[in-house]
PDB file of C-alpha atoms in Angstrom:
ATOM      1  CA  MET A  49       0.000   0.000   0.000  1.00 67.00           C
ATOM      2  CA  ILE A  50       1.404   3.393  -1.027  1.00 78.00           C
ATOM      3  CA  LYS A  51       1.498   5.905   1.836  1.00 81.00           C
ATOM      4  CA  PRO A  52       0.237   9.461   1.215  1.00 90.00           C
ATOM      5  CA  TYR A  53       2.981  12.070   0.937  1.00 94.00           C
ATOM      6  CA  PRO A  54       3.072  15.456   2.723  1.00 95.00           C
ATOM      7  CA  TRP A  55       1.212  18.374   1.146  1.00 95.00           C
ATOM      8  CA  TYR A  56       4.368  20.387   0.499  1.00 97.00           C
ATOM      9  CA  TYR A  57       5.346  17.957  -2.280  1.00 97.00           C
ATOM     10  CA  ARG A  58       2.307  18.980  -4.339  1.00 97.00           C
ATOM     11  CA  PRO A  59       4.109  21.818  -6.216  1.00 98.00           C
ATOM     12  CA  LEU A  60       6.894  19.376  -7.141  1.00 98.00           C
ATOM     13  CA  ASN A  61       4.313  16.868  -8.343  1.00 97.00           C
ATOM     14  CA  ARG A  62       2.671  19.507 -10.557  1.00 97.00           C
ATOM     15  CA  LEU A  63       6.063  20.596 -11.900  1.00 98.00           C
ATOM     16  CA  LEU A  64       7.158  17.072 -12.812  1.00 98.00           C
ATOM     17  CA  ARG A  65       3.850  16.236 -14.450  1.00 97.00           C
ATOM     18  CA  GLY A  66       3.930  19.506 -16.349  1.00 98.00           C
ATOM     19  CA  LEU A  67       7.418  18.704 -17.645  1.00 98.00           C
ATOM     20  CA  ALA A  68       6.265  15.209 -18.600  1.00 98.00           C
ATOM     21  CA  HIS A  69       3.731  16.730 -21.013  1.00 98.00           C
ATOM     22  CA  LEU A  70       6.522  18.364 -23.009  1.00 98.00           C
ATOM     23  CA  PRO A  71       7.470  16.596 -26.265  1.00 98.00           C
ATOM     24  CA  LEU A  72      10.387  14.204 -25.958  1.00 97.00           C
ATOM     25  CA  SER A  73      12.359  16.374 -28.370  1.00 97.00           C
ATOM     26  CA  VAL A  74      12.142  19.232 -25.848  1.00 98.00           C
ATOM     27  CA  LEU A  75      12.925  16.925 -22.929  1.00 98.00           C
ATOM     28  CA  TYR A  76      16.042  15.718 -24.719  1.00 98.00           C
ATOM     29  CA  GLY A  77      17.148  19.362 -24.912  1.00 98.00           C
ATOM     30  CA  LEU A  78      16.657  19.513 -21.142  1.00 98.00           C
ATOM     31  CA  ALA A  79      18.668  16.280 -20.876  1.00 98.00           C
ATOM     32  CA  GLU A  80      21.632  18.009 -22.547  1.00 98.00           C
ATOM     33  CA  VAL A  81      21.558  20.663 -19.820  1.00 98.00           C
ATOM     34  CA  MET A  82      21.334  17.929 -17.179  1.00 98.00           C
ATOM     35  CA  TYR A  83      24.247  16.098 -18.831  1.00 98.00           C
ATOM     36  CA  PHE A  84      26.423  19.215 -18.593  1.00 98.00           C
ATOM     37  CA  LEU A  85      25.484  19.760 -14.943  1.00 98.00           C
ATOM     38  CA  LEU A  86      26.024  16.113 -13.977  1.00 98.00           C
ATOM     39  CA  ALA A  87      29.315  15.674 -15.811  1.00 98.00           C
ATOM     40  CA  TYR A  88      30.993  19.045 -15.461  1.00 97.00           C
ATOM     41  CA  VAL A  89      29.396  21.071 -12.649  1.00 98.00           C
ATOM     42  CA  LEU A  90      28.105  18.666 -10.011  1.00 97.00           C
ATOM     43  CA  ARG A  91      30.469  15.873 -11.128  1.00 97.00           C
ATOM     44  CA  TYR A  92      27.805  13.498  -9.846  1.00 98.00           C
ATOM     45  CA  ARG A  93      29.484  10.439  -8.297  1.00 98.00           C
ATOM     46  CA  GLN A  94      32.401  10.995 -10.635  1.00 98.00           C
ATOM     47  CA  LYS A  95      34.852   9.144  -8.405  1.00 97.00           C
ATOM     48  CA  VAL A  96      32.513   6.130  -8.277  1.00 98.00           C
ATOM     49  CA  VAL A  97      32.001   6.164 -12.052  1.00 98.00           C
ATOM     50  CA  LEU A  98      35.714   6.397 -12.849  1.00 98.00           C
ATOM     51  CA  LYS A  99      36.654   3.741 -10.301  1.00 98.00           C
ATOM     52  CA  ASN A 100      34.002   1.363 -11.657  1.00 98.00           C
ATOM     53  CA  LEU A 101      35.110   1.933 -15.251  1.00 98.00           C
ATOM     54  CA  ARG A 102      38.824   1.587 -14.553  1.00 98.00           C
ATOM     55  CA  ASN A 103      38.331  -1.619 -12.569  1.00 98.00           C
ATOM     56  CA  SER A 104      35.926  -3.066 -15.130  1.00 98.00           C
ATOM     57  CA  PHE A 105      38.059  -2.251 -18.165  1.00 98.00           C
ATOM     58  CA  PRO A 106      41.711  -2.440 -17.036  1.00 97.00           C
ATOM     59  CA  GLU A 107      42.748  -3.024 -20.650  1.00 97.00           C
ATOM     60  CA  LYS A 108      41.351   0.304 -21.872  1.00 98.00           C
ATOM     61  CA  PRO A 109      43.514   3.446 -22.023  1.00 98.00           C
ATOM     62  CA  GLU A 110      42.535   6.429 -19.893  1.00 98.00           C
ATOM     63  CA  ASN A 111      41.269   8.479 -22.836  1.00 98.00           C
ATOM     64  CA  GLU A 112      38.813   5.656 -23.674  1.00 98.00           C
ATOM     65  CA  ILE A 113      37.679   5.489 -20.037  1.00 98.00           C
ATOM     66  CA  LEU A 114      36.976   9.240 -20.092  1.00 98.00           C
ATOM     67  CA  ARG A 115      35.100   8.912 -23.392  1.00 98.00           C
ATOM     68  CA  ILE A 116      32.849   6.177 -21.917  1.00 98.00           C
ATOM     69  CA  GLN A 117      32.336   8.286 -18.796  1.00 98.00           C
ATOM     70  CA  LYS A 118      31.059  11.252 -20.806  1.00 98.00           C
ATOM     71  CA  ALA A 119      28.865   9.045 -22.994  1.00 98.00           C
ATOM     72  CA  PHE A 120      27.440   7.451 -19.843  1.00 98.00           C
ATOM     73  CA  TYR A 121      26.450  10.802 -18.307  1.00 98.00           C
ATOM     74  CA  ARG A 122      24.654  11.790 -21.525  1.00 98.00           C
ATOM     75  CA  HIS A 123      22.841   8.428 -21.612  1.00 98.00           C
ATOM     76  CA  PHE A 124      21.969   8.732 -17.904  1.00 98.00           C
ATOM     77  CA  ALA A 125      20.422  12.179 -18.432  1.00 98.00           C
ATOM     78  CA  GLN A 126      18.363  10.852 -21.335  1.00 98.00           C
ATOM     79  CA  VAL A 127      17.120   7.925 -19.243  1.00 98.00           C
ATOM     80  CA  MET A 128      16.003  10.394 -16.560  1.00 98.00           C
ATOM     81  CA  VAL A 129      13.780  12.372 -18.943  1.00 98.00           C
ATOM     82  CA  GLU A 130      12.525   9.192 -20.623  1.00 98.00           C
ATOM     83  CA  THR A 131      11.510   7.886 -17.210  1.00 98.00           C
ATOM     84  CA  LEU A 132       9.707  11.137 -16.451  1.00 98.00           C
ATOM     85  CA  LYS A 133       7.860  10.843 -19.768  1.00 98.00           C
ATOM     86  CA  LEU A 134       6.270   7.615 -18.494  1.00 97.00           C
ATOM     87  CA  ALA A 135       3.925   9.818 -16.446  1.00 97.00           C
ATOM     88  CA  VAL A 136       1.947  10.628 -19.607  1.00 97.00           C
ATOM     89  CA  MET A 137       3.224   8.335 -22.370  1.00 96.00           C
ATOM     90  CA  PRO A 138       0.480   6.113 -23.851  1.00 95.00           C
ATOM     91  CA  ALA A 139       1.143   2.386 -23.930  1.00 95.00           C
ATOM     92  CA  GLU A 140       0.913   2.456 -27.734  1.00 96.00           C
ATOM     93  CA  GLU A 141       3.786   4.951 -28.017  1.00 97.00           C
ATOM     94  CA  LEU A 142       5.903   3.009 -25.536  1.00 97.00           C
ATOM     95  CA  LYS A 143       5.304  -0.153 -27.543  1.00 96.00           C
ATOM     96  CA  ARG A 144       6.456   1.684 -30.671  1.00 97.00           C
ATOM     97  CA  ARG A 145       9.632   2.849 -28.942  1.00 98.00           C
ATOM     98  CA  VAL A 146      10.555  -0.468 -27.309  1.00 98.00           C
ATOM     99  CA  TRP A 147      10.654  -3.405 -29.702  1.00 97.00           C
ATOM    100  CA  PHE A 148      10.514  -6.964 -28.367  1.00 98.00           C
ATOM    101  CA  SER A 149      12.367  -8.832 -31.105  1.00 97.00           C
ATOM    102  CA  ASN A 150      11.491 -12.361 -29.919  1.00 98.00           C
ATOM    103  CA  PRO A 151       8.554 -12.354 -27.438  1.00 98.00           C
ATOM    104  CA  GLU A 152       7.876 -15.997 -28.361  1.00 98.00           C
ATOM    105  CA  VAL A 153      10.634 -16.992 -25.908  1.00 98.00           C
ATOM    106  CA  MET A 154       8.211 -16.102 -23.106  1.00 98.00           C
ATOM    107  CA  GLU A 155       4.939 -16.586 -24.954  1.00 98.00           C
ATOM    108  CA  ARG A 156       5.448 -20.337 -25.386  1.00 98.00           C
ATOM    109  CA  HIS A 157       5.629 -20.674 -21.592  1.00 98.00           C
ATOM    110  CA  PHE A 158       2.587 -18.446 -21.127  1.00 98.00           C
ATOM    111  CA  ALA A 159       0.683 -20.780 -23.464  1.00 98.00           C
ATOM    112  CA  GLN A 160       1.367 -23.532 -20.914  1.00 97.00           C
ATOM    113  CA  GLY A 161       0.027 -21.377 -18.052  1.00 97.00           C
ATOM    114  CA  ARG A 162       3.419 -20.851 -16.413  1.00 98.00           C
ATOM    115  CA  THR A 163       5.068 -18.099 -14.412  1.00 98.00           C
ATOM    116  CA  VAL A 164       8.271 -16.866 -16.054  1.00 98.00           C
ATOM    117  CA  LEU A 165      11.102 -15.100 -14.227  1.00 98.00           C
ATOM    118  CA  GLY A 166      12.573 -12.266 -16.283  1.00 98.00           C
ATOM    119  CA  LEU A 167      16.072 -11.211 -15.205  1.00 98.00           C
ATOM    120  CA  SER A 168      17.049  -7.697 -16.240  1.00 97.00           C
ATOM    121  CA  SER A 169      19.638  -5.144 -15.124  1.00 97.00           C
ATOM    122  CA  HIS A 170      20.448  -1.445 -14.891  1.00 97.00           C
ATOM    123  CA  ALA A 171      21.338  -1.270 -18.579  1.00 97.00           C
ATOM    124  CA  GLY A 172      19.729   0.696 -21.386  1.00 97.00           C
ATOM    125  CA  ASN A 173      16.529   2.205 -19.987  1.00 97.00           C
ATOM    126  CA  TRP A 174      15.663  -0.253 -17.231  1.00 97.00           C
ATOM    127  CA  GLU A 175      12.512   1.720 -16.307  1.00 97.00           C
ATOM    128  CA  TRP A 176      11.049   1.028 -19.744  1.00 98.00           C
ATOM    129  CA  VAL A 177      11.540  -2.758 -19.495  1.00 97.00           C
ATOM    130  CA  LEU A 178       8.659  -3.625 -17.165  1.00 97.00           C
ATOM    131  CA  THR A 179       6.314  -0.957 -18.527  1.00 97.00           C
ATOM    132  CA  SER A 180       6.892  -1.998 -22.154  1.00 97.00           C
ATOM    133  CA  GLY A 181       6.611  -5.684 -21.225  1.00 97.00           C
ATOM    134  CA  ALA A 182       3.122  -4.999 -19.869  1.00 96.00           C
ATOM    135  CA  ALA A 183       2.228  -3.539 -23.278  1.00 95.00           C
ATOM    136  CA  TRP A 184       3.920  -6.218 -25.408  1.00 96.00           C
ATOM    137  CA  LEU A 185       3.290  -9.528 -23.661  1.00 97.00           C
ATOM    138  CA  SER A 186       0.045 -11.494 -23.472  1.00 97.00           C
ATOM    139  CA  ALA A 187       0.495 -12.298 -19.766  1.00 98.00           C
ATOM    140  CA  HIS A 188       0.468  -9.976 -16.784  1.00 98.00           C
ATOM    141  CA  ALA A 189       3.827  -8.388 -15.845  1.00 98.00           C
ATOM    142  CA  ASP A 190       4.966  -7.817 -12.247  1.00 98.00           C
ATOM    143  CA  GLY A 191       8.216  -6.225 -11.134  1.00 98.00           C
ATOM    144  CA  VAL A 192      10.097  -6.856  -7.898  1.00 97.00           C
ATOM    145  CA  TYR A 193      11.466  -3.589  -6.522  1.00 96.00           C
ATOM    146  CA  LYS A 194      12.963  -1.875  -3.487  1.00 93.00           C
ATOM    147  CA  PRO A 195      10.500   0.721  -2.138  1.00 94.00           C
ATOM    148  CA  LEU A 196      11.932   4.234  -1.834  1.00 95.00           C
ATOM    149  CA  SER A 197      12.188   5.833   1.596  1.00 94.00           C
ATOM    150  CA  ASN A 198      10.837   9.195   0.440  1.00 96.00           C
ATOM    151  CA  PRO A 199       7.011   8.953   0.392  1.00 96.00           C
ATOM    152  CA  PHE A 200       6.557  11.373  -2.528  1.00 97.00           C
ATOM    153  CA  PHE A 201       9.062   9.729  -4.850  1.00 97.00           C
ATOM    154  CA  GLU A 202       7.796   6.278  -3.858  1.00 97.00           C
ATOM    155  CA  SER A 203       4.269   7.321  -4.847  1.00 97.00           C
ATOM    156  CA  PHE A 204       5.401   9.102  -8.031  1.00 97.00           C
ATOM    157  CA  MET A 205       7.591   6.220  -9.260  1.00 97.00           C
ATOM    158  CA  HIS A 206       4.909   3.670  -8.361  1.00 97.00           C
ATOM    159  CA  GLN A 207       2.437   5.497 -10.611  1.00 96.00           C
ATOM    160  CA  LEU A 208       4.969   5.723 -13.448  1.00 96.00           C
ATOM    161  CA  ARG A 209       5.846   2.035 -13.294  1.00 97.00           C
ATOM    162  CA  THR A 210       2.240   0.816 -13.213  1.00 97.00           C
ATOM    163  CA  ARG A 211       0.591   3.123 -15.780  1.00 94.00           C
ATOM    164  CA  THR A 212       0.680   0.516 -18.564  1.00 95.00           C
ATOM    165  CA  GLY A 213      -0.831  -2.207 -16.361  1.00 96.00           C
ATOM    166  CA  ALA A 214       2.239  -3.684 -14.683  1.00 97.00           C
ATOM    167  CA  GLY A 215       2.204  -4.617 -11.007  1.00 98.00           C
ATOM    168  CA  LEU A 216       4.884  -4.084  -8.354  1.00 98.00           C
ATOM    169  CA  ILE A 217       6.052  -6.452  -5.631  1.00 98.00           C
ATOM    170  CA  PRO A 218       8.176  -5.144  -2.743  1.00 96.00           C
ATOM    171  CA  MET A 219      11.349  -7.227  -2.566  1.00 95.00           C
ATOM    172  CA  ARG A 220      10.629  -8.378   0.978  1.00 95.00           C
ATOM    173  CA  ASP A 221       7.277  -9.815  -0.182  1.00 97.00           C
ATOM    174  CA  THR A 222       8.573 -11.785  -3.170  1.00 97.00           C
ATOM    175  CA  LEU A 223       8.347 -15.267  -1.680  1.00 97.00           C
ATOM    176  CA  ARG A 224       4.914 -14.653  -0.147  1.00 97.00           C
ATOM    177  CA  ASP A 225       3.647 -13.311  -3.479  1.00 98.00           C
ATOM    178  CA  MET A 226       4.983 -16.348  -5.349  1.00 98.00           C
ATOM    179  CA  LEU A 227       3.320 -18.700  -2.855  1.00 98.00           C
ATOM    180  CA  GLN A 228      -0.041 -16.904  -2.981  1.00 97.00           C
ATOM    181  CA  ARG A 229      -0.044 -16.735  -6.785  1.00 97.00           C
ATOM    182  CA  ARG A 230       1.553 -20.094  -7.512  1.00 96.00           C
ATOM    183  CA  GLY A 231       0.856 -21.284 -11.024  1.00 89.00           C
ATOM    184  CA  GLU A 232      -0.416 -17.923 -12.272  1.00 97.00           C
ATOM    185  CA  THR A 233       0.392 -17.096 -15.898  1.00 98.00           C
ATOM    186  CA  ARG A 234       2.617 -14.030 -15.712  1.00 98.00           C
ATOM    187  CA  VAL A 235       6.178 -12.727 -15.875  1.00 98.00           C
ATOM    188  CA  VAL A 236       7.922 -11.641 -12.684  1.00 98.00           C
ATOM    189  CA  SER A 237      10.750  -9.221 -13.476  1.00 98.00           C
ATOM    190  CA  LEU A 238      13.794  -8.939 -11.239  1.00 98.00           C
ATOM    191  CA  LEU A 239      16.607  -6.374 -11.513  1.00 96.00           C
ATOM    192  CA  SER A 240      19.246  -8.954 -10.717  1.00 95.00           C
ATOM    193  CA  ASP A 241      22.435  -6.870 -10.791  1.00 95.00           C
ATOM    194  CA  GLN A 242      21.936  -5.064  -7.493  1.00 89.00           C
ATOM    195  CA  ALA A 243      24.690  -5.466  -4.907  1.00 88.00           C
ATOM    196  CA  ALA A 244      23.832  -8.196  -2.414  1.00 91.00           C
ATOM    197  CA  GLY A 245      25.144  -7.659   1.107  1.00 88.00           C
ATOM    198  CA  PRO A 246      26.616 -10.301   3.445  1.00 87.00           C
ATOM    199  CA  GLU A 247      23.239 -10.757   5.143  1.00 88.00           C
ATOM    200  CA  ASP A 248      21.764 -11.835   1.792  1.00 88.00           C
ATOM    201  CA  ARG A 249      24.040 -14.906   1.501  1.00 90.00           C
ATOM    202  CA  PRO A 250      25.173 -13.849  -1.995  1.00 95.00           C
ATOM    203  CA  TYR A 251      26.628 -15.953  -4.748  1.00 96.00           C
ATOM    204  CA  TRP A 252      30.171 -14.736  -5.400  1.00 96.00           C
ATOM    205  CA  THR A 253      31.657 -14.765  -8.865  1.00 96.00           C
ATOM    206  CA  GLN A 254      33.915 -12.731 -11.149  1.00 96.00           C
ATOM    207  CA  PHE A 255      31.955 -10.001 -12.908  1.00 97.00           C
ATOM    208  CA  MET A 256      33.588  -7.252 -14.940  1.00 98.00           C
ATOM    209  CA  ASN A 257      37.029  -8.205 -13.664  1.00 97.00           C
ATOM    210  CA  GLN A 258      35.956  -7.936  -9.998  1.00 95.00           C
ATOM    211  CA  ASP A 259      34.648 -10.103  -7.182  1.00 95.00           C
ATOM    212  CA  SER A 260      30.895  -9.566  -7.125  1.00 96.00           C
ATOM    213  CA  GLY A 261      28.126 -10.810  -4.853  1.00 96.00           C
ATOM    214  CA  PHE A 262      24.740 -11.519  -6.472  1.00 97.00           C
ATOM    215  CA  TYR A 263      21.315 -12.253  -5.040  1.00 95.00           C
ATOM    216  CA  THR A 264      20.407 -15.929  -5.474  1.00 96.00           C
ATOM    217  CA  SER A 265      16.628 -15.458  -5.550  1.00 95.00           C
ATOM    218  CA  ALA A 266      16.421 -16.371  -9.256  1.00 97.00           C
ATOM    219  CA  ASP A 267      17.832 -19.857  -8.638  1.00 97.00           C
ATOM    220  CA  ARG A 268      15.827 -20.389  -5.463  1.00 96.00           C
ATOM    221  CA  LEU A 269      12.511 -19.258  -6.946  1.00 97.00           C
ATOM    222  CA  ALA A 270      13.041 -21.110 -10.241  1.00 97.00           C
ATOM    223  CA  SER A 271      13.868 -24.330  -8.395  1.00 96.00           C
ATOM    224  CA  ARG A 272      11.007 -24.099  -5.898  1.00 96.00           C
ATOM    225  CA  PHE A 273       8.269 -23.047  -8.336  1.00 97.00           C
ATOM    226  CA  HIS A 274       9.609 -24.668 -11.530  1.00 96.00           C
ATOM    227  CA  CYS A 275       9.695 -21.330 -13.312  1.00 98.00           C
ATOM    228  CA  PRO A 276      11.433 -20.851 -16.650  1.00 98.00           C
ATOM    229  CA  VAL A 277      14.029 -18.066 -16.454  1.00 98.00           C
ATOM    230  CA  VAL A 278      14.671 -15.580 -19.260  1.00 98.00           C
ATOM    231  CA  TYR A 279      17.439 -13.009 -19.559  1.00 98.00           C
ATOM    232  CA  VAL A 280      16.107  -9.639 -20.713  1.00 98.00           C
ATOM    233  CA  SER A 281      18.623  -7.622 -22.718  1.00 98.00           C
ATOM    234  CA  ILE A 282      17.658  -4.017 -23.545  1.00 97.00           C
ATOM    235  CA  ARG A 283      19.780  -2.290 -26.176  1.00 96.00           C
ATOM    236  CA  ARG A 284      19.549   1.330 -27.273  1.00 96.00           C
ATOM    237  CA  LEU A 285      19.028   1.532 -31.038  1.00 97.00           C
ATOM    238  CA  ARG A 286      19.031   5.327 -31.080  1.00 96.00           C
ATOM    239  CA  ARG A 287      17.836   8.093 -28.819  1.00 96.00           C
ATOM    240  CA  GLY A 288      14.421   7.121 -27.461  1.00 97.00           C
ATOM    241  CA  TYR A 289      14.258   3.717 -29.140  1.00 98.00           C
ATOM    242  CA  TYR A 290      15.263   0.353 -27.687  1.00 98.00           C
ATOM    243  CA  GLN A 291      15.321  -3.310 -28.622  1.00 98.00           C
ATOM    244  CA  ILE A 292      14.632  -6.080 -26.143  1.00 98.00           C
ATOM    245  CA  ILE A 293      16.146  -9.487 -26.831  1.00 98.00           C
ATOM    246  CA  LEU A 294      15.076 -12.456 -24.703  1.00 98.00           C
ATOM    247  CA  THR A 295      17.383 -15.393 -23.968  1.00 98.00           C
ATOM    248  CA  GLU A 296      16.177 -18.453 -22.076  1.00 98.00           C
ATOM    249  CA  LEU A 297      18.515 -19.398 -19.237  1.00 98.00           C
ATOM    250  CA  TYR A 298      16.453 -22.238 -17.730  1.00 98.00           C
ATOM    251  CA  ASP A 299      13.414 -24.109 -19.039  1.00 97.00           C
ATOM    252  CA  GLY A 300      11.830 -24.735 -15.623  1.00 96.00           C
ATOM    253  CA  ASP A 301      11.798 -28.500 -16.097  1.00 95.00           C
ATOM    254  CA  ALA A 302      15.184 -30.052 -15.338  1.00 90.00           C
ATOM    255  CA  PRO A 303      16.115 -30.049 -11.617  1.00 92.00           C
ATOM    256  CA  LEU A 304      18.567 -27.350 -10.600  1.00 94.00           C
ATOM    257  CA  PRO A 305      21.569 -28.520  -8.527  1.00 93.00           C
ATOM    258  CA  ALA A 306      21.465 -27.126  -5.007  1.00 88.00           C
ATOM    259  CA  ASN A 307      23.952 -24.384  -4.088  1.00 88.00           C
ATOM    260  CA  GLU A 308      25.485 -24.133  -7.575  1.00 94.00           C
ATOM    261  CA  PHE A 309      23.438 -21.123  -8.747  1.00 97.00           C
ATOM    262  CA  LEU A 310      23.688 -21.973 -12.436  1.00 97.00           C
ATOM    263  CA  VAL A 311      20.933 -19.526 -13.391  1.00 98.00           C
ATOM    264  CA  THR A 312      22.631 -16.608 -11.645  1.00 98.00           C
ATOM    265  CA  GLU A 313      25.969 -17.482 -13.230  1.00 98.00           C
ATOM    266  CA  ALA A 314      24.357 -17.607 -16.676  1.00 98.00           C
ATOM    267  CA  PHE A 315      22.746 -14.199 -16.031  1.00 98.00           C
ATOM    268  CA  VAL A 316      26.107 -12.716 -15.021  1.00 98.00           C
ATOM    269  CA  ARG A 317      27.797 -13.924 -18.208  1.00 98.00           C
ATOM    270  CA  GLN A 318      24.991 -12.556 -20.419  1.00 98.00           C
ATOM    271  CA  LEU A 319      25.082  -9.188 -18.664  1.00 98.00           C
ATOM    272  CA  GLU A 320      28.867  -9.005 -18.900  1.00 98.00           C
ATOM    273  CA  HIS A 321      28.630  -9.589 -22.649  1.00 98.00           C
ATOM    274  CA  ASP A 322      26.097  -6.761 -23.010  1.00 98.00           C
ATOM    275  CA  ILE A 323      28.193  -4.325 -20.983  1.00 98.00           C
ATOM    276  CA  HIS A 324      31.274  -4.998 -23.093  1.00 98.00           C
ATOM    277  CA  ALA A 325      29.196  -4.408 -26.223  1.00 98.00           C
ATOM    278  CA  PHE A 326      27.571  -1.168 -24.948  1.00 97.00           C
ATOM    279  CA  PRO A 327      29.716   0.102 -22.040  1.00 98.00           C
ATOM    280  CA  ALA A 328      28.209   3.602 -21.829  1.00 98.00           C
ATOM    281  CA  ASP A 329      24.681   2.237 -21.353  1.00 98.00           C
ATOM    282  CA  TYR A 330      25.265   0.631 -17.948  1.00 98.00           C
ATOM    283  CA  LEU A 331      24.558   2.384 -14.619  1.00 98.00           C
ATOM    284  CA  TRP A 332      28.115   3.183 -13.506  1.00 98.00           C
ATOM    285  CA  THR A 333      26.983   5.482 -10.654  1.00 97.00           C
ATOM    286  CA  HIS A 334      25.742   2.381  -8.827  1.00 93.00           C
ATOM    287  CA  ARG A 335      28.076   1.233  -6.019  1.00 92.00           C
ATOM    288  CA  ARG A 336      27.932  -2.293  -7.379  1.00 91.00           C
ATOM    289  CA  TRP A 337      31.185  -3.450  -5.784  1.00 94.00           C
ATOM    290  CA  LYS A 338      30.900  -1.936  -2.301  1.00 92.00           C
ATOM    291  CA  HIS A 339      30.849  -5.351  -0.584  1.00 91.00           C
ATOM    292  CA  LYS A 340      33.874  -7.626  -0.382  1.00 89.00           C
ATOM    293  CA  ARG A 341      33.990 -11.396  -0.619  1.00 90.00           C
ATOM    294  CA  PRO A 342      34.509 -12.969   2.849  1.00 85.00           C
ATOM    295  CA  VAL A 343      37.941 -14.513   3.291  1.00 77.00           C
ATOM    296  CA  SER A 344      36.299 -17.859   4.020  1.00 68.00           C
ATOM    297  CA  GLU A 345      34.280 -17.782   0.768  1.00 67.00           C
ATOM    298  CA  PRO A 346      35.857 -19.999  -1.943  1.00 62.00           C
ATOM    299  CA  VAL A 347      36.644 -18.421  -5.302  1.00 60.00           C
ATOM    300  CA  SER A 348      34.351 -19.809  -8.020  1.00 58.00           C
TER     301      SER A 348
END
């Protein structure tokens, strides 16, 4: 249940919704101003971005790292205005801007009445993945998310993410939701590249040249509920247009070995491939590698 936000956020709500009504061409002009501010004035998380890039691409010269950094800030600013546009964008326009090249990868499982787990990441425009999936796919789409602490932004983002018919599941309620809706025909989308802390019992592996801990919920849910698992790759074709390519990681039938996390490992390798192909389109401001592998944890 979304909590009401304080009255003094109402002017901000009107401002954001007013901006959302502007044409995307105008919003992209605003994004150029935001890009300049983020990259050159505020230097938003610049140390984090450069550290992440240098550690992820040790083979690249510094001038290439700086080029990717600048391209990332421009992409990030564009994603921000594209996300804002969700407040008023019709589902038909979103479907025109996000092309699912092979929806049959999921549709064949929907035809059997199954729940599919869709594993996506903070690449391309991750906010358009769930919302466009609700417009493209024949089954209902739900997204697992971390609720925001600020009541206004939690309410605002909730409305944006559900406008095209998608549902949202707080991360802490994922297992309960899967139990209550067992066997329902739908896709449950998980942003699976978030940094898992020690309390989450993460799966540790090498990702982008660094030790990385990943949530293991995909393997656990797929094994318990016999869900097929699909990797969701979103690639920017040009400004404001994306392609989604689906890759099946697990068919939901063969038993998954316990404590090997084959699904998560397959997701990591697919994501790594995408990042190498489109390095500027990943969320480098994210403190993805803030946790360290315990000394007692074996190297996989």
